PDB file of C-alpha atoms in Angstrom:
ATOM      1  CA  UNK H   1       3.352  11.725  -4.162  1.00 75.00           C
ATOM      2  CA  UNK H   2       0.721  13.691  -5.839  1.00 82.00           C
ATOM      3  CA  UNK H   3      -3.031  14.133  -5.447  1.00 81.00           C
ATOM      4  CA  UNK H   4      -5.449  15.073  -8.563  1.00 85.00           C
ATOM      5  CA  UNK H   5      -8.826  16.762  -7.974  1.00 86.00           C
ATOM      6  CA  UNK H   6     -10.982  18.797 -10.253  1.00 90.00           C
ATOM      7  CA  UNK H   7      -8.604  18.302 -13.098  1.00 90.00           C
ATOM      8  CA  UNK H   8      -5.433  19.649 -11.135  1.00 93.00           C
ATOM      9  CA  UNK H   9      -2.485  17.839 -10.093  1.00 92.00           C
ATOM     10  CA  UNK H  10      -0.807  18.805  -6.833  1.00 89.00           C
ATOM     11  CA  UNK H  11       2.684  17.591  -5.697  1.00 89.00           C
ATOM     12  CA  UNK H  12       2.403  16.597  -2.089  1.00 85.00           C
ATOM     13  CA  UNK H  13       5.811  15.402  -1.612  1.00 84.00           C
ATOM     14  CA  UNK H  14       9.099  15.356  -3.448  1.00 85.00           C
ATOM     15  CA  UNK H  15      11.070  13.237  -3.146  1.00 84.00           C
ATOM     16  CA  UNK H  16       8.722  10.677  -1.647  1.00 79.00           C
ATOM     17  CA  UNK H  17       9.523   9.087   1.697  1.00 80.00           C
ATOM     18  CA  UNK H  18       9.022   5.311   1.120  1.00 78.00           C
ATOM     19  CA  UNK H  19       8.793   4.598   4.880  1.00 80.00           C
ATOM     20  CA  UNK H  20       5.880   6.807   5.115  1.00 84.00           C
ATOM     21  CA  UNK H  21       4.280   6.069   1.594  1.00 83.00           C
ATOM     22  CA  UNK H  22       2.120   3.364   2.465  1.00 84.00           C
ATOM     23  CA  UNK H  23       0.602   4.681   5.503  1.00 88.00           C
ATOM     24  CA  UNK H  24      -0.456   7.766   3.537  1.00 88.00           C
ATOM     25  CA  UNK H  25      -2.060   5.425   0.977  1.00 87.00           C
ATOM     26  CA  UNK H  26      -3.693   3.646   3.796  1.00 91.00           C
ATOM     27  CA  UNK H  27      -4.956   6.740   5.648  1.00 93.00           C
ATOM     28  CA  UNK H  28      -6.253   7.983   2.257  1.00 92.00           C
ATOM     29  CA  UNK H  29      -8.077   4.773   1.639  1.00 94.00           C
ATOM     30  CA  UNK H  30      -9.495   4.640   5.154  1.00 95.00           C
ATOM     31  CA  UNK H  31     -10.764   8.038   5.246  1.00 95.00           C
ATOM     32  CA  UNK H  32     -12.340   7.410   1.887  1.00 94.00           C
ATOM     33  CA  UNK H  33     -14.369   4.707   2.731  1.00 96.00           C
ATOM     34  CA  UNK H  34     -15.534   6.138   6.235  1.00 96.00           C
ATOM     35  CA  UNK H  35     -16.568   9.473   4.032  1.00 96.00           C
ATOM     36  CA  UNK H  36     -18.250   7.728   1.120  1.00 95.00           C
ATOM     37  CA  UNK H  37     -19.767   4.774   2.950  1.00 96.00           C
ATOM     38  CA  UNK H  38     -23.300   6.230   2.028  1.00 95.00           C
ATOM     39  CA  UNK H  39     -22.880   6.161  -1.669  1.00 94.00           C
ATOM     40  CA  UNK H  40     -21.826   3.603  -4.047  1.00 94.00           C
ATOM     41  CA  UNK H  41     -18.035   4.010  -4.528  1.00 93.00           C
ATOM     42  CA  UNK H  42     -15.160   2.545  -6.562  1.00 93.00           C
ATOM     43  CA  UNK H  43     -11.436   2.866  -4.543  1.00 92.00           C
ATOM     44  CA  UNK H  44      -8.392   1.499  -6.161  1.00 90.00           C
ATOM     45  CA  UNK H  45      -5.272   1.083  -3.627  1.00 88.00           C
ATOM     46  CA  UNK H  46      -2.052   0.392  -5.579  1.00 81.00           C
ATOM     47  CA  UNK H  47       0.364  -0.515  -2.786  1.00 77.00           C
ATOM     48  CA  UNK H  48       4.023  -0.520  -4.216  1.00 73.00           C
ATOM     49  CA  UNK H  49       5.125  -2.794  -1.320  1.00 69.00           C
ATOM     50  CA  UNK H  50       7.051  -5.833  -2.323  1.00 68.00           C
ATOM     51  CA  UNK H  51       8.274  -4.410  -5.630  1.00 65.00           C
ATOM     52  CA  UNK H  52      12.089  -3.998  -5.572  1.00 60.00           C
ATOM     53  CA  UNK H  53      13.291  -0.282  -5.171  1.00 57.00           C
ATOM     54  CA  UNK H  54      15.923   1.815  -6.964  1.00 59.00           C
ATOM     55  CA  UNK H  55      19.602   0.377  -6.466  1.00 60.00           C
ATOM     56  CA  UNK H  56      20.363   3.357  -4.147  1.00 61.00           C
ATOM     57  CA  UNK H  57      18.000   1.521  -1.534  1.00 59.00           C
ATOM     58  CA  UNK H  58      20.460  -0.978  -0.210  1.00 59.00           C
ATOM     59  CA  UNK H  59      17.441  -3.315   1.081  1.00 61.00           C
ATOM     60  CA  UNK H  60      15.645  -3.240  -2.315  1.00 62.00           C
ATOM     61  CA  UNK H  61      12.441  -3.291  -0.258  1.00 64.00           C
ATOM     62  CA  UNK H  62      10.900  -0.785   2.161  1.00 70.00           C
ATOM     63  CA  UNK H  63       8.275  -0.561   5.019  1.00 75.00           C
ATOM     64  CA  UNK H  64       7.633   1.709   7.642  1.00 78.00           C
ATOM     65  CA  UNK H  65       9.506   1.832  11.089  1.00 75.00           C
ATOM     66  CA  UNK H  66       6.661  -0.201  12.956  1.00 81.00           C
ATOM     67  CA  UNK H  67       7.178  -3.169  10.705  1.00 82.00           C
ATOM     68  CA  UNK H  68      11.071  -2.965  10.033  1.00 84.00           C
ATOM     69  CA  UNK H  69      12.750  -6.117  11.262  1.00 86.00           C
ATOM     70  CA  UNK H  70       9.627  -7.799  12.517  1.00 88.00           C
ATOM     71  CA  UNK H  71       9.537 -11.024  10.296  1.00 86.00           C
ATOM     72  CA  UNK H  72      11.708 -13.998   9.436  1.00 87.00           C
ATOM     73  CA  UNK H  73      11.544 -13.185   5.797  1.00 79.00           C
ATOM     74  CA  UNK H  74      13.809  -9.999   5.828  1.00 79.00           C
ATOM     75  CA  UNK H  75      12.807  -7.093   4.203  1.00 79.00           C
ATOM     76  CA  UNK H  76      10.479  -8.564   1.675  1.00 79.00           C
ATOM     77  CA  UNK H  77       8.732  -9.965   4.621  1.00 83.00           C
ATOM     78  CA  UNK H  78       8.495  -6.636   6.340  1.00 85.00           C
ATOM     79  CA  UNK H  79       7.057  -5.063   3.289  1.00 84.00           C
ATOM     80  CA  UNK H  80       4.605  -7.711   2.765  1.00 85.00           C
ATOM     81  CA  UNK H  81       3.535  -7.742   6.619  1.00 89.00           C
ATOM     82  CA  UNK H  82       2.987  -4.015   6.329  1.00 90.00           C
ATOM     83  CA  UNK H  83       0.801  -4.218   3.280  1.00 88.00           C
ATOM     84  CA  UNK H  84      -1.333  -6.820   5.121  1.00 91.00           C
ATOM     85  CA  UNK H  85      -1.714  -4.451   8.146  1.00 93.00           C
ATOM     86  CA  UNK H  86      -2.887  -1.770   5.820  1.00 91.00           C
ATOM     87  CA  UNK H  87      -5.172  -4.113   3.902  1.00 93.00           C
ATOM     88  CA  UNK H  88      -6.767  -4.889   7.353  1.00 95.00           C
ATOM     89  CA  UNK H  89      -7.172  -1.323   8.009  1.00 95.00           C
ATOM     90  CA  UNK H  90      -9.190  -0.635   5.001  1.00 95.00           C
ATOM     91  CA  UNK H  91     -11.177  -3.727   5.675  1.00 96.00           C
ATOM     92  CA  UNK H  92     -11.896  -2.369   9.363  1.00 97.00           C
ATOM     93  CA  UNK H  93     -13.112   0.687   7.766  1.00 97.00           C
ATOM     94  CA  UNK H  94     -15.655  -1.143   5.676  1.00 97.00           C
ATOM     95  CA  UNK H  95     -16.768  -2.846   9.023  1.00 97.00           C
ATOM     96  CA  UNK H  96     -16.952   0.208  10.754  1.00 96.00           C
ATOM     97  CA  UNK H  97     -19.171   1.746   7.912  1.00 96.00           C
ATOM     98  CA  UNK H  98     -21.481  -1.310   7.737  1.00 96.00           C
ATOM     99  CA  UNK H  99     -20.697  -1.721   4.082  1.00 96.00           C
ATOM    100  CA  UNK H 100     -18.487  -4.627   4.028  1.00 94.00           C
ATOM    101  CA  UNK H 101     -21.351  -7.264   3.260  1.00 92.00           C
ATOM    102  CA  UNK H 102     -22.109  -5.038   0.313  1.00 92.00           C
ATOM    103  CA  UNK H 103     -18.604  -4.341  -0.863  1.00 93.00           C
ATOM    104  CA  UNK H 104     -16.595  -6.450  -3.567  1.00 92.00           C
ATOM    105  CA  UNK H 105     -13.019  -6.587  -2.722  1.00 91.00           C
ATOM    106  CA  UNK H 106     -10.553  -7.742  -5.266  1.00 89.00           C
ATOM    107  CA  UNK H 107      -6.944  -8.402  -4.176  1.00 81.00           C
ATOM    108  CA  UNK H 108      -4.603  -9.105  -6.883  1.00 78.00           C
ATOM    109  CA  UNK H 109      -0.945  -9.584  -7.440  1.00 71.00           C
ATOM    110  CA  UNK H 110       1.234  -9.082 -10.722  1.00 67.00           C
ATOM    111  CA  UNK H 111       3.393 -11.486 -12.257  1.00 62.00           C
ATOM    112  CA  UNK H 112       4.761 -13.317  -9.279  1.00 64.00           C
ATOM    113  CA  UNK H 113       8.261 -13.485  -7.918  1.00 64.00           C
ATOM    114  CA  UNK H 114      11.299 -11.747  -9.542  1.00 64.00           C
ATOM    115  CA  UNK H 115      13.905 -14.415  -8.802  1.00 62.00           C
ATOM    116  CA  UNK H 116      16.728 -12.437 -10.354  1.00 63.00           C
ATOM    117  CA  UNK H 117      16.352 -10.149  -7.271  1.00 63.00           C
ATOM    118  CA  UNK H 118      16.801 -12.934  -4.747  1.00 60.00           C
ATOM    119  CA  UNK H 119      15.317 -12.501  -1.384  1.00 60.00           C
ATOM    120  CA  UNK H 120      13.903  -8.890  -2.494  1.00 58.00           C
ATOM    121  CA  UNK H 121      11.961 -10.430  -5.120  1.00 60.00           C
ATOM    122  CA  UNK H 122       9.605 -12.812  -3.630  1.00 61.00           C
ATOM    123  CA  UNK H 123       9.546 -16.508  -3.565  1.00 63.00           C
ATOM    124  CA  UNK H 124       8.218 -19.213  -6.159  1.00 61.00           C
ATOM    125  CA  UNK H 125       7.232 -21.245  -3.266  1.00 62.00           C
TER     126      UNK H 125
END
């Protein structure tokens, strides 16, 4: 986990703890919205949820403790539920800052399911 500011890169956490990474992204995004609501801003939040992890991660997915074993879809569903909760936090920050009506929010996905990863790679339908 790194942060860049004024042309300098600072390592914040190495190795990164995947169970807290999404929360750190959401905290940053939420605080960014609250601090910058008075100005036009661009915020890009690239969550890594629902992408498979390295082979040394037995579930091939990750989420924080609050979402672990919380869905019927297993680890993939847990990761998706956590990402959804974080998007909700960012949207709530837009509401709190009274800028949601004047904010364009794009939510995109990449190439769809990775069927070779079975239940860890999404669903085709």
